[in-house]
Short mmCIF file of C-alpha atoms and ligand atoms in Angstrom, two decimals:
data_model
loop_
_atom_site.label_atom_id
_atom_site.label_comp_id
_atom_site.label_asym_id
_atom_site.label_seq_id
_atom_site.Cartn_x
_atom_site.Cartn_y
_atom_site.Cartn_z
CA MET D 1 42.72 20.57 40.41
CA ASN D 2 45.39 20.78 43.24
CA ARG D 3 47.89 17.52 44.12
CA LYS D 4 46.03 16.84 47.15
CA SER D 5 42.79 16.11 44.75
CA LEU D 6 44.64 13.97 42.76
CA HIS D 7 46.12 11.62 44.80
CA MET D 8 42.56 11.45 45.67
CA VAL D 9 41.19 10.50 42.43
CA GLY D 10 44.53 7.97 42.49
CA VAL D 11 42.92 6.49 45.46
CA TRP D 12 39.81 6.63 44.23
CA ILE D 13 41.13 4.24 40.95
CA LEU D 14 42.98 1.96 43.18
CA VAL D 15 40.06 2.35 45.77
CA GLN D 16 37.80 1.49 42.61
CA GLY D 17 39.39 -2.46 41.99
CA GLY D 18 43.13 -2.11 39.89
CA SER D 19 44.42 -0.33 37.46
CA ALA D 20 43.29 0.53 33.99
CA MET D 21 44.50 -0.49 31.07
CA LYS D 22 45.68 1.98 28.19
CA TYR D 23 45.57 1.85 24.36
CA ALA D 24 48.33 2.79 21.71
CA GLU D 25 46.17 2.86 19.28
CA PHE D 26 43.89 5.46 21.18
CA THR D 27 46.62 8.11 20.28
CA ASN D 28 45.21 11.26 18.07
CA LYS D 29 41.57 9.55 18.21
CA VAL D 30 38.39 11.48 19.02
CA ALA D 31 35.71 10.61 21.19
CA ILE D 32 32.96 11.93 22.52
CA VAL D 33 31.53 10.02 26.09
CA THR D 34 28.27 11.26 26.70
CA GLY D 35 26.86 10.51 30.59
CA ALA D 36 30.75 11.23 31.18
CA SER D 37 30.95 13.65 34.59
CA ARG D 38 30.70 11.13 37.00
CA GLY D 39 30.69 6.98 36.80
CA ILE D 40 30.71 4.45 34.04
CA GLY D 41 30.95 7.89 31.49
CA ARG D 42 33.63 10.12 33.32
CA ALA D 43 35.96 6.14 33.75
CA VAL D 44 36.09 5.77 30.32
CA ALA D 45 36.76 8.42 29.51
CA GLU D 46 40.08 8.19 31.85
CA VAL D 47 41.54 5.73 29.84
CA LEU D 48 40.80 7.37 27.37
CA ILE D 49 42.90 9.94 27.41
CA GLU D 50 45.68 8.71 29.47
CA SER D 51 45.56 6.32 26.48
CA GLY D 52 46.62 9.51 24.28
CA ALA D 53 42.91 10.13 22.79
CA ASN D 54 41.21 13.11 22.45
CA VAL D 55 37.79 13.47 24.20
CA LEU D 56 34.63 15.41 24.80
CA LEU D 57 33.07 15.12 28.26
CA VAL D 58 29.35 15.55 28.08
CA SER D 59 26.78 16.12 30.60
CA GLN D 60 24.57 18.80 32.16
CA HIS D 61 25.78 19.93 35.11
CA ALA D 62 28.23 22.21 34.04
CA ALA D 63 30.55 22.54 37.06
CA THR D 64 30.50 19.25 38.09
CA LEU D 65 31.84 18.57 34.19
CA GLN D 66 34.38 20.97 34.25
CA GLU D 67 35.94 19.88 38.18
CA THR D 68 36.23 16.73 35.74
CA VAL D 69 38.40 18.12 32.37
CA ARG D 70 39.87 19.43 35.04
CA ALA D 71 41.11 16.69 36.41
CA LEU D 72 41.22 14.38 34.09
CA SER D 73 43.02 17.70 31.31
CA LEU D 74 46.59 16.60 34.00
CA LEU D 75 46.01 12.76 33.86
CA GLY D 76 47.19 13.28 29.28
CA PRO D 77 48.58 13.18 26.65
CA GLY D 78 44.92 12.77 25.48
CA GLN D 79 42.77 15.91 25.91
CA ALA D 80 39.65 16.53 27.51
CA VAL D 81 37.22 19.56 26.48
CA ALA D 82 33.53 19.53 28.49
CA GLU D 83 30.07 20.27 26.78
CA ALA D 84 27.04 20.68 28.85
CA CYS D 85 24.28 20.21 27.31
CA THR D 86 21.20 17.94 28.15
CA ILE D 87 20.55 15.01 26.03
CA ASP D 88 17.00 15.32 24.80
CA GLY D 89 16.76 12.57 22.63
CA SER D 90 16.12 14.72 19.25
CA GLU D 91 18.73 14.98 16.22
CA GLU D 92 19.86 18.17 16.80
CA THR D 93 20.94 18.24 20.12
CA ALA D 94 23.15 15.39 18.78
CA SER D 95 23.96 17.24 15.83
CA MET D 96 25.28 20.04 17.85
CA ILE D 97 27.12 17.26 20.11
CA VAL D 98 29.11 15.55 17.53
CA HIS D 99 30.53 18.82 15.35
CA ALA D 100 31.09 20.01 19.24
CA ALA D 101 34.12 17.26 18.35
CA VAL D 102 34.74 17.27 14.75
CA SER D 103 35.76 20.90 14.74
CA LEU D 104 37.58 21.42 17.37
CA TRP D 105 39.45 17.92 16.24
CA GLY D 106 38.76 17.08 12.63
CA ARG D 107 37.61 13.25 12.31
CA LEU D 108 35.57 11.15 14.82
CA ASP D 109 36.22 8.18 15.92
CA TYR D 110 34.51 6.81 18.68
CA MET D 111 31.21 7.28 20.60
CA VAL D 112 30.85 6.16 23.89
CA ASN D 113 26.22 6.98 25.42
CA ALA D 114 26.51 6.69 29.10
CA ALA D 115 24.57 9.43 29.18
CA GLY D 116 21.18 8.82 31.66
CA GLY D 117 20.23 5.91 34.56
CA ALA D 118 17.10 3.34 35.72
CA ARG D 119 13.76 4.15 37.27
CA VAL D 120 12.63 2.08 40.10
CA ALA D 121 8.50 2.34 38.83
CA THR D 122 6.76 -0.60 37.30
CA VAL D 123 4.91 -0.12 34.10
CA MET D 124 2.11 1.15 35.90
CA GLY D 125 3.18 2.84 38.61
CA ALA D 126 5.05 5.44 36.28
CA ASN D 127 3.82 7.85 35.10
CA TRP D 128 3.18 8.71 30.89
CA ASN D 129 6.16 12.00 32.14
CA ASN D 130 8.40 9.05 33.08
CA TRP D 131 8.29 7.41 30.23
CA HIS D 132 8.79 9.56 27.92
CA GLU D 133 11.93 11.77 29.38
CA ASP D 134 13.80 7.80 29.51
CA PHE D 135 13.10 7.14 26.97
CA ASP D 136 13.78 10.96 25.51
CA VAL D 137 16.98 10.64 27.20
CA LYS D 138 18.48 6.64 26.96
CA PHE D 139 16.94 5.44 24.15
CA TRP D 140 16.18 8.27 21.39
CA GLY D 141 19.73 10.14 22.67
CA TYR D 142 21.23 7.13 21.87
CA LEU D 143 19.93 6.13 18.32
CA ALA D 144 20.42 10.05 17.80
CA LEU D 145 23.44 10.14 18.88
CA MET D 146 25.00 7.16 16.32
CA ARG D 147 23.54 8.15 13.24
CA ALA D 148 24.68 11.53 14.07
CA ALA D 149 28.04 10.02 14.79
CA ILE D 150 28.01 8.09 12.48
CA PRO D 151 28.84 9.95 8.88
CA PHE D 152 31.94 11.28 10.28
CA MET D 153 33.08 7.53 11.39
CA LYS D 154 32.81 6.86 7.50
CA ARG D 155 34.94 10.20 7.07
CA SER D 156 36.96 8.85 9.40
CA GLY D 157 37.98 4.54 7.99
CA ASP D 158 36.23 2.94 10.33
CA GLY D 159 35.07 3.55 14.05
CA VAL D 160 33.46 2.29 16.83
CA VAL D 161 30.10 2.97 19.60
CA VAL D 162 29.67 2.07 22.81
CA ASN D 163 26.34 1.87 24.52
CA LEU D 164 25.73 1.02 27.88
CA VAL D 165 22.91 -0.53 27.86
CA GLY D 166 22.06 -2.91 30.88
CA VAL D 167 21.68 -6.52 31.27
CA ALA D 168 17.80 -5.45 32.39
CA GLY D 169 17.28 -5.53 28.38
CA LYS D 170 17.84 -9.54 28.70
CA ASP D 171 15.63 -10.72 32.14
CA PRO D 172 12.83 -7.75 32.24
CA ASN D 173 12.88 -6.18 35.39
CA PRO D 174 9.53 -5.45 36.97
CA GLN D 175 10.78 -2.51 39.08
CA LEU D 176 12.71 -1.48 36.48
CA ALA D 177 9.79 -1.40 33.67
CA ILE D 178 10.54 1.57 31.70
CA ALA D 179 14.88 0.48 31.94
CA SER D 180 13.96 -3.71 30.91
CA ALA D 181 12.27 -1.50 27.69
CA VAL D 182 14.98 1.41 26.92
CA ASN D 183 17.01 -1.29 26.98
CA GLY D 184 15.64 -4.35 24.62
CA ALA D 185 14.71 -1.15 22.60
CA LEU D 186 18.49 -0.40 22.11
CA ARG D 187 19.66 -4.20 21.76
CA ALA D 188 17.07 -4.31 18.88
CA VAL D 189 18.64 -1.34 17.09
CA THR D 190 21.99 -1.91 17.00
CA LYS D 191 21.64 -4.70 15.86
CA ALA D 192 20.12 -4.19 12.86
CA LEU D 193 22.22 -0.31 12.68
CA ALA D 194 25.69 -2.79 13.13
CA ASP D 195 24.32 -4.93 9.79
CA GLU D 196 23.79 -1.78 7.90
CA VAL D 197 27.30 -0.44 8.59
CA SER D 198 29.78 -3.01 9.00
CA PRO D 199 30.56 -2.45 5.03
CA ASP D 200 31.89 0.78 6.28
CA HIS D 201 33.97 -0.66 9.12
CA ILE D 202 31.65 0.55 12.00
CA ARG D 203 30.92 -2.10 14.40
CA LEU D 204 28.57 -0.86 17.35
CA ILE D 205 28.09 -2.50 20.33
CA ASN D 206 25.92 -2.69 23.93
CA VAL D 207 27.26 -4.01 27.60
CA ASN D 208 25.04 -4.64 30.26
CA PRO D 209 26.59 -3.16 33.14
CA GLY D 210 24.57 -5.57 36.34
CA SER D 211 24.16 -3.67 39.74
CA THR D 212 27.60 -1.19 39.78
CA GLU D 213 29.32 0.68 42.49
CA THR D 214 28.33 4.00 40.94
CA ASP D 215 26.05 7.26 42.31
CA LEU D 216 22.40 5.71 39.92
CA LEU D 217 23.03 2.45 43.04
CA HIS D 218 23.11 4.46 45.51
CA LYS D 219 20.42 6.08 44.06
CA MET D 220 18.10 3.42 42.99
CA ALA D 221 18.70 1.83 46.25
CA GLU D 222 17.07 4.00 48.07
CA SER D 223 14.67 3.80 45.88
CA TYR D 224 14.44 0.11 46.68
CA ALA D 225 15.50 0.71 50.61
CA GLN D 226 11.70 4.01 50.47
CA ILE D 227 9.74 0.70 48.22
CA ARG D 228 11.16 -2.73 51.46
CA HIS D 229 10.66 0.59 53.80
CA THR D 230 14.65 -0.86 54.91
CA ALA D 231 17.60 0.66 54.97
CA VAL D 232 19.48 1.16 51.83
CA ASP D 233 22.91 0.24 53.53
CA VAL D 234 20.22 -2.66 54.00
CA VAL D 235 19.50 -2.76 50.22
CA LEU D 236 23.17 -2.37 48.68
CA ASP D 237 24.56 -5.35 51.11
CA ASP D 238 22.14 -7.45 49.70
CA MET D 239 22.93 -6.20 46.10
CA ARG D 240 26.78 -6.81 47.17
CA ARG D 241 25.85 -10.48 47.92
CA ARG D 242 23.85 -11.18 44.80
CA GLY D 243 27.30 -10.79 42.69
CA PRO D 244 27.98 -15.31 42.62
CA LEU D 245 32.35 -13.20 41.92
CA GLY D 246 31.76 -11.66 45.69
CA ARG D 247 31.30 -7.93 44.48
CA LEU D 248 29.51 -5.01 42.25
CA PRO D 249 31.60 -4.38 39.26
CA THR D 250 33.13 -0.77 38.98
CA ALA D 251 33.10 1.62 37.11
CA LEU D 252 36.99 1.06 36.13
CA ASP D 253 36.00 -2.45 35.54
CA VAL D 254 32.72 -1.42 33.22
CA ALA D 255 35.08 0.95 31.61
CA ASN D 256 37.64 -0.91 31.40
CA VAL D 257 35.34 -3.61 28.72
CA VAL D 258 34.35 -1.06 27.20
CA CYS D 259 37.55 0.30 26.55
CA PHE D 260 39.05 -2.77 25.19
CA LEU D 261 35.85 -3.31 22.70
CA LEU D 262 36.49 0.44 21.34
CA SER D 263 40.29 -1.21 20.35
CA ASP D 264 41.79 -2.97 17.62
CA GLY D 265 41.58 -5.96 19.33
CA ALA D 266 38.35 -6.37 19.18
CA ALA D 267 38.31 -5.77 15.70
CA LEU D 268 35.93 -8.63 15.01
CA VAL D 269 33.28 -7.80 17.86
CA THR D 270 29.90 -5.83 16.60
CA GLY D 271 26.17 -6.34 16.02
CA THR D 272 26.26 -8.06 20.47
CA SER D 273 26.00 -6.94 24.28
CA VAL D 274 28.62 -8.16 26.79
CA ASP D 275 27.54 -8.43 30.36
CA ILE D 276 29.97 -7.25 33.05
CA ASP D 277 27.61 -7.64 36.38
CA GLY D 278 30.12 -10.76 37.46
CA GLY D 279 27.84 -13.27 36.89
CA VAL D 280 24.65 -12.03 38.16
CA HIS D 281 22.83 -12.62 34.87
CA ARG D 282 21.77 -16.36 34.59
CA GLY D 283 20.29 -16.82 30.93
CA LEU D 284 22.32 -18.49 28.77
CA ALA D 285 21.45 -15.34 25.72
N1 NAP S 1 25.44 1.85 38.08
C1 NAP S 1 24.20 1.49 37.28
O1 NAP S 1 24.02 0.29 38.13
C2 NAP S 1 24.21 0.39 35.94
C3 NAP S 1 23.78 -0.78 35.87
C4 NAP S 1 23.20 -0.77 34.26
C5 NAP S 1 23.41 0.76 33.43
N2 NAP S 1 23.94 1.72 33.59
C6 NAP S 1 23.69 2.30 32.88
O2 NAP S 1 25.42 3.13 32.05
C7 NAP S 1 25.18 4.51 32.20
C8 NAP S 1 25.58 4.98 33.24
O3 NAP S 1 25.32 4.82 34.36
P1 NAP S 1 26.29 5.47 35.66
O4 NAP S 1 26.28 4.20 36.76
O5 NAP S 1 27.30 6.03 36.10
O6 NAP S 1 25.55 6.88 36.12
P2 NAP S 1 25.43 7.96 37.13
O7 NAP S 1 26.99 7.39 37.88
O8 NAP S 1 24.45 8.06 37.84
O9 NAP S 1 26.76 9.35 35.84
C9 NAP S 1 24.90 8.82 35.46
C10 NAP S 1 25.91 10.15 33.89
O10 NAP S 1 24.12 10.12 32.95
C11 NAP S 1 24.99 12.01 33.39
N3 NAP S 1 23.39 12.28 31.97
C12 NAP S 1 21.66 11.56 32.38
N4 NAP S 1 21.20 12.57 31.74
C13 NAP S 1 21.72 12.60 31.16
C14 NAP S 1 21.22 13.78 30.14
N5 NAP S 1 19.44 13.59 30.32
N6 NAP S 1 22.49 14.58 29.48
C15 NAP S 1 23.45 14.24 29.37
N7 NAP S 1 24.02 14.12 30.97
C16 NAP S 1 23.31 13.05 31.37
C17 NAP S 1 25.09 12.35 34.05
O11 NAP S 1 25.35 13.84 34.29
P3 NAP S 1 24.06 15.13 35.15
O12 NAP S 1 25.05 14.42 36.80
O13 NAP S 1 25.19 16.53 34.51
O14 NAP S 1 22.94 15.23 34.53
C18 NAP S 1 25.98 11.67 34.94
O15 NAP S 1 27.56 12.54 34.03
C19 NAP S 1 23.20 4.56 32.55
O16 NAP S 1 23.45 3.99 30.97
C20 NAP S 1 23.15 3.54 33.07
O17 NAP S 1 21.28 3.42 32.92
C21 NAP S 1 23.96 1.59 34.95
#
């Protein structure tokens, strides 16, 4: 990435709603961030690297990922390394990712699961393959990575996992039927696992972004626009108007909360979930 495009990254951060927090305790720590080529995962990796953590960035498409790694490497002091692979829910893939980080830097401190998306489909409208594919990436994928990461966190003496889940796990949305089920299941398993590994000083937290200004939001808006026979901009305007705080979260808004949860400031936060939705969710839990 040249100076001009670096400057563009700076402008993007500014437009996306302010500067990132920095954390001294991330220096020389090791993190894996999945879904790191774009959106929320990329913003989390940026904060970690700027704070001095070494980060293995995972996503599918090698060219986009390499471009992200080039840009983030310039933000150092932390190192950025790319691992292009498809998270498929298998233990083998999860183990390969975790071993890649540990063989590079000798330890593992933080795991951020952000790979995946949310298909606009109802329970009956989605086909059976859709159900399996989305559970493979997000439910089995996150779970396999948590299970692969935890033995190495035990060796490090502590560790933190943050999962990007979603508010549909609390308010099941008929048009996001699979995402609602995946997110609900992740909430349950994360709570159970947090109890299991608390004696090892390992924390696990889910974050629930509301509709967030990333490529995924635009993809979802395209699907809603088709269903409602309207323009994508109409759908996006409608979503943006819904937030009591007057705007939707950006990737950086979400990343700032994720990195706080990874930090020592959140040392007693585990087994719970945090909404970052500008106040859209109405329930008390
Ligand atoms: N944005 C929202 O409104 C919103 C709301 C609630 C929850 N979330 C959750 O937050 C997380 C991040 O979303 P986002 O908005 O940042 O999405 P995004 O901008 O679409 O980015 C998704 C990232 O995940 C990667 N990815 C997707 N499938 C993968 C797979 N099978 N294996 C490896 N990498 C994969 C993508 O890489 P490739 O391009 O290489 O596939 C990309 O880096 C997701 O779990 C999403 O469900 C988002």
